[in-house]
Short mmCIF file of C-alpha atoms and ligand atoms in Angstrom, two decimals:
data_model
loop_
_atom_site.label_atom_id
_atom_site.label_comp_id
_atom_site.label_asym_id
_atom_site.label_seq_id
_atom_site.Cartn_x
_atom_site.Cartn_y
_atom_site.Cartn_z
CA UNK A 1 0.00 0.00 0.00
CA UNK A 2 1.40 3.55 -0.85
CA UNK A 3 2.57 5.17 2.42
CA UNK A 4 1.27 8.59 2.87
CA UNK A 5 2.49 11.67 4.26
CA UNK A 6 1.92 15.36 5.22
CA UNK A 7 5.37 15.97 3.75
CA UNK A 8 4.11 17.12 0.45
CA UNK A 9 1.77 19.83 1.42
CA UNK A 10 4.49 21.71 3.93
CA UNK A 11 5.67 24.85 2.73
CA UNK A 12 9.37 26.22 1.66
CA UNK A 13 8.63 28.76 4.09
CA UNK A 14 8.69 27.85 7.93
CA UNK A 15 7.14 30.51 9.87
CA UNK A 16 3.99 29.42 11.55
CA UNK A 17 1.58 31.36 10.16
CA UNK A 18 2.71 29.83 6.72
CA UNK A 19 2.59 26.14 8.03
CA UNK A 20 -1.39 26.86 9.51
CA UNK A 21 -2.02 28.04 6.19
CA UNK A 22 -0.70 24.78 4.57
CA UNK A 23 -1.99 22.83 7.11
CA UNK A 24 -5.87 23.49 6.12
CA UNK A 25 -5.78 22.03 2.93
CA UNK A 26 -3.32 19.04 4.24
CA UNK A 27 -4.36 15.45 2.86
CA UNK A 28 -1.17 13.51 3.75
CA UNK A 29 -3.52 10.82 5.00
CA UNK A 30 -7.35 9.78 4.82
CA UNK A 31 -8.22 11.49 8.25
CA UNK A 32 -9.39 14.90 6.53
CA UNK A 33 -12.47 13.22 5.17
CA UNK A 34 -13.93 12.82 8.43
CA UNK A 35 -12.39 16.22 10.07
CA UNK A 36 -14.21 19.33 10.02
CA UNK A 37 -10.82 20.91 9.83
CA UNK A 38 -7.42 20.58 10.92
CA UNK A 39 -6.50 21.98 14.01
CA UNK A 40 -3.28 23.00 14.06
CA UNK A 41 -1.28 24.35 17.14
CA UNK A 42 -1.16 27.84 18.95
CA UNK A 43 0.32 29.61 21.21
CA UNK A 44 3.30 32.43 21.25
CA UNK A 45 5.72 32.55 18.35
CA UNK A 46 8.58 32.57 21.29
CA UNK A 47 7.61 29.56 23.55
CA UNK A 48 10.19 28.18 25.29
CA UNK A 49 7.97 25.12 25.94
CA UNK A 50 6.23 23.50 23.78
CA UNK A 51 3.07 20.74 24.91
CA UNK A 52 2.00 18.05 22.67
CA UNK A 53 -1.52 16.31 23.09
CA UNK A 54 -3.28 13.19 20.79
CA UNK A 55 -5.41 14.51 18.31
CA UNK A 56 -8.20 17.10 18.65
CA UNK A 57 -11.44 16.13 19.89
CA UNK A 58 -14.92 17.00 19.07
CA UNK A 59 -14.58 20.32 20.64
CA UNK A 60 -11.56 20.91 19.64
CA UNK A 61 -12.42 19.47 15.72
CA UNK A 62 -15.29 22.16 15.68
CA UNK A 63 -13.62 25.25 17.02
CA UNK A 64 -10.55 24.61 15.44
CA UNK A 65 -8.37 25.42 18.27
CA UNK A 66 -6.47 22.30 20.22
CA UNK A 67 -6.97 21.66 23.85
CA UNK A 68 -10.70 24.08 24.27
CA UNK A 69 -12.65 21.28 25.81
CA UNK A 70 -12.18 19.37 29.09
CA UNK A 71 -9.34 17.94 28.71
CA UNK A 72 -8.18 21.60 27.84
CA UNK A 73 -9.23 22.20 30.82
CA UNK A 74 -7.35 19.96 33.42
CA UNK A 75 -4.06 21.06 30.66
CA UNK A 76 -5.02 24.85 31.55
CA UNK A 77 -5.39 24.13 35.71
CA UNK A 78 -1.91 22.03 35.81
CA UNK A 79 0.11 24.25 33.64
CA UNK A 80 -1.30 27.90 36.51
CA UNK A 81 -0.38 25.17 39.03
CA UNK A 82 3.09 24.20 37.50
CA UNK A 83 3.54 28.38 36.74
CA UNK A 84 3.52 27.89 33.20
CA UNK A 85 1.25 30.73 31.75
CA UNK A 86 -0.90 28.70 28.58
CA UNK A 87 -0.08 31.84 27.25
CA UNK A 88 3.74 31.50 27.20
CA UNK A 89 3.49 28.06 25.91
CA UNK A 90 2.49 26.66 22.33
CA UNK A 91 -0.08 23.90 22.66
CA UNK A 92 -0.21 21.36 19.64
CA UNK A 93 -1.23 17.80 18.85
CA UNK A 94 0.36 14.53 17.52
CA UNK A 95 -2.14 13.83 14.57
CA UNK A 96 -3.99 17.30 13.22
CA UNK A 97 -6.81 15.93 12.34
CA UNK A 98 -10.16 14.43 14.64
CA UNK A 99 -10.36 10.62 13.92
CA UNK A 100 -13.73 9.28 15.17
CA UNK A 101 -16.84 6.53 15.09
CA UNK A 102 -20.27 7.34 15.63
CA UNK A 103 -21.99 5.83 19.21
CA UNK A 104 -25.60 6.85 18.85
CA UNK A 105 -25.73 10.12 18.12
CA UNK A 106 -22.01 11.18 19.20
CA UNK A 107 -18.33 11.60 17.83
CA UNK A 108 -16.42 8.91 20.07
CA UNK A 109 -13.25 9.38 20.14
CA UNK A 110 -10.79 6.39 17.84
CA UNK A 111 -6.90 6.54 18.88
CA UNK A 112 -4.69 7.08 15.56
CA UNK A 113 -2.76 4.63 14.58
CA UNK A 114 0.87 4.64 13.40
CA UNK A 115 0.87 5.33 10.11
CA UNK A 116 -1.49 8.10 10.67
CA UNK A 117 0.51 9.36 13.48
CA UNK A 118 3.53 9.04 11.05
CA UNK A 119 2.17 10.86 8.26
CA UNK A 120 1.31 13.66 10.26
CA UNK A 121 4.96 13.76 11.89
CA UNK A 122 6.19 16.22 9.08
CA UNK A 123 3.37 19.25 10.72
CA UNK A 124 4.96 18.42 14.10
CA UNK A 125 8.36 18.75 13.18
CA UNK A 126 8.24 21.51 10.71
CA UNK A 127 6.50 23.64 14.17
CA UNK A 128 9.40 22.29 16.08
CA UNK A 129 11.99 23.82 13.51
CA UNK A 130 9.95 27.23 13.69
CA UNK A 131 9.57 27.30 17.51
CA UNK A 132 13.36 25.72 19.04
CA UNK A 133 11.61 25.45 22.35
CA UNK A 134 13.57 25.15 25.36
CA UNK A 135 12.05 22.15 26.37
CA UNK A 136 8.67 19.82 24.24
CA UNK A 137 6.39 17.68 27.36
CA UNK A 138 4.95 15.05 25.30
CA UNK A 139 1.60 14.16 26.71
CA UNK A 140 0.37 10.51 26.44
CA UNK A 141 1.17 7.76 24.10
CA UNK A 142 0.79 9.13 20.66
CA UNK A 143 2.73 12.34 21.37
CA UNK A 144 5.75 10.06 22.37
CA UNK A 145 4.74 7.90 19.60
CA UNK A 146 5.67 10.34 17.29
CA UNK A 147 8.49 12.08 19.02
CA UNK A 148 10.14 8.68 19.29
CA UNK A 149 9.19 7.61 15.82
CA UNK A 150 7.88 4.42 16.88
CA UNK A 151 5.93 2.39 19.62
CA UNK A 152 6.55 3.73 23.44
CA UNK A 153 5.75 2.70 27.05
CA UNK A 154 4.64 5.91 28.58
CA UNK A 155 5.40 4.84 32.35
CA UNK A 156 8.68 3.50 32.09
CA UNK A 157 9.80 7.16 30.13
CA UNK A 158 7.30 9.55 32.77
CA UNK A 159 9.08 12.25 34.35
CA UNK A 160 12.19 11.73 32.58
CA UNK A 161 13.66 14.11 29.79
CA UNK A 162 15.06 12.45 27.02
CA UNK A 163 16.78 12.76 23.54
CA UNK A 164 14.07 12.71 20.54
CA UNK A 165 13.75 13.55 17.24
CA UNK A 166 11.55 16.35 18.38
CA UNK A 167 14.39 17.88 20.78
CA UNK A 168 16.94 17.05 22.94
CA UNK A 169 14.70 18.14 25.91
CA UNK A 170 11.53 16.26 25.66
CA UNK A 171 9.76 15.31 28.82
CA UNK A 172 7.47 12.69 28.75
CA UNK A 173 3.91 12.78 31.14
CA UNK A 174 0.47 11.21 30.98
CA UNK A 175 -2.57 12.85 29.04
CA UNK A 176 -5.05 14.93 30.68
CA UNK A 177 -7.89 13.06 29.67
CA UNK A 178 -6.39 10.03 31.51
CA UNK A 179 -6.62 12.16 34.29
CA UNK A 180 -10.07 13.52 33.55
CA UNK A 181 -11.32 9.49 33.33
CA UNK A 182 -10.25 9.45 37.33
CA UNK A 183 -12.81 11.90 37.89
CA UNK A 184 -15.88 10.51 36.39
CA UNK A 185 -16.29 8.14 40.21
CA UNK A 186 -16.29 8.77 43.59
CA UNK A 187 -14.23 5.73 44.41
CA UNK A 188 -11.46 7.44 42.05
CA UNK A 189 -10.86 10.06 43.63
CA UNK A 190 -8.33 9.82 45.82
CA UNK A 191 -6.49 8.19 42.50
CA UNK A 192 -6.95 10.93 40.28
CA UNK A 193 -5.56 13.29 43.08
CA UNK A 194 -2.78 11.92 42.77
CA UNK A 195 -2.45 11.36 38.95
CA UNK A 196 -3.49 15.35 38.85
CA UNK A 197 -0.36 16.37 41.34
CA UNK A 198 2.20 13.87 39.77
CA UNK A 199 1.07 15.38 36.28
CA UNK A 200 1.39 18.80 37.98
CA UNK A 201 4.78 18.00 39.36
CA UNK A 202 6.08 16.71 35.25
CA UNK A 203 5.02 20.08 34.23
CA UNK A 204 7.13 21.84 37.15
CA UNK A 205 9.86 19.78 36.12
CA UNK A 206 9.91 21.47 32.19
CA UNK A 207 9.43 25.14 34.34
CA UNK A 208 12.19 23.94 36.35
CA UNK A 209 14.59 23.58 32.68
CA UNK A 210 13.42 26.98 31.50
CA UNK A 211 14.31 28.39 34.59
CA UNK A 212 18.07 27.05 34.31
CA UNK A 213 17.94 28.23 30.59
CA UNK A 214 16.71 31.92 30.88
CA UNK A 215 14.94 33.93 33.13
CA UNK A 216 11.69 34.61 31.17
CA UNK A 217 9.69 31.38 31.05
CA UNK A 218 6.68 31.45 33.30
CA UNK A 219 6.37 35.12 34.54
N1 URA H 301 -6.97 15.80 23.44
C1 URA H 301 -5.86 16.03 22.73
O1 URA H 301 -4.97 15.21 22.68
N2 URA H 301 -5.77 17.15 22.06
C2 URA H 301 -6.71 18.09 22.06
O2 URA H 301 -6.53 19.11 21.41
C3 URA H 301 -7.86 17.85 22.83
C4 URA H 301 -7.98 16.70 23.51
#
């Protein structure tokens, strides 16, 4: 089967505005059909850390904007409680495009697989090359999927920063919605207290690099 890729539809030109604007009409792989649009990453031009999610979800496929919806919001709460102003980060996603199947009358939620997480690799490197964050906090297993460039087991890498083709600083963590899941029973909760303060305590470890590297991250 032909392999395909987001690679031909990125621009010469590598600012980000540029690569959003390619990214609309990107059909490196058979996800588009389904996606209202893609939703490419945002945040400042000048982050210094740079977050990395799944895929957008059904919020997040209508507004266009990644990381809007509830699993946005648990992202949002950690990063005040880590010091990490959303606003001084850039938030992006793995796969740029909503994969889904229909339960009833709702957009559930399908996990991409590799080649689509693969094809979509050239969006997440091409923002890599225009940001040179200080530091990239991969967020479940598809983000380290694809900053590994294969297959990963997120708990033996959590809390760690290692070398990927992404950058040399990439800390890996759990995804918020894995958190969120905790809170949906009572007889969770005292577990997804503590998934929510060791996911707080990743993030403070990726303030804790920017603060060795420069003074401005997180004020
Ligand atoms: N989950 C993700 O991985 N990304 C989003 O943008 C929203 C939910």
């Amino acid at each position: 089967m032909e392999q395909r890729s987001a690679a031909a539809w990125i621009p010469d030109t590598f600012d980000l505005p540029s690569l959003a604007h390619a990214a609309a009409a990107c059909r490196g792989c058979e996800l588009y059909r389904g996606a209202t649009q893609t939703v490419f990453g945002e945040g400042d031009a000048h982050a210094r850390v740079v977050l990395i999610g799944e895929q957008p979800g059904d919020k997040e496929d209508r507004a266009g904007r990644p990381f809007v919806g509830p699993a946005g919001g648990v992202l949002d709460r950690a990063l005040a409680d880590a010091g990490i102003a959303r606003g001084d980060a850039y938030v992006t996603n793995a796969v740029k495009h909503f994969k889904w199947a229909l339960r009833g009358k709702r957009r559930i939620h399908k996990k991409p697989n590799e080649r689509e997480i693969m094809a979509c690799n050239p969006w997440l490197l091409a923002e890599l090359t225009a940001l040179n964050p200080a530091a990239v906090v991969c967020m479940g297993t598809t983000a380290t999927h694809a900053a590994f460039g294969h297959a990963v087991r997120v708990h033996a890498l959590r809390g760690r920063f290692h070398v990927t083709r992404l950058s040399p600083h990439t800390l890996v963590t759990v995804h918020p919605s894995a958190i969120l899941r905790l809170r949906a029973r009572p007889e969770w909760r005292d577990d997804y207290a503590r998934e929510y303060t060791n996911f707080v305590a990743d993030l403070r470890r990726a303030r804790a690099l920017l603060d060795v590297n420069g003074s401005d991250a997180g004020e």
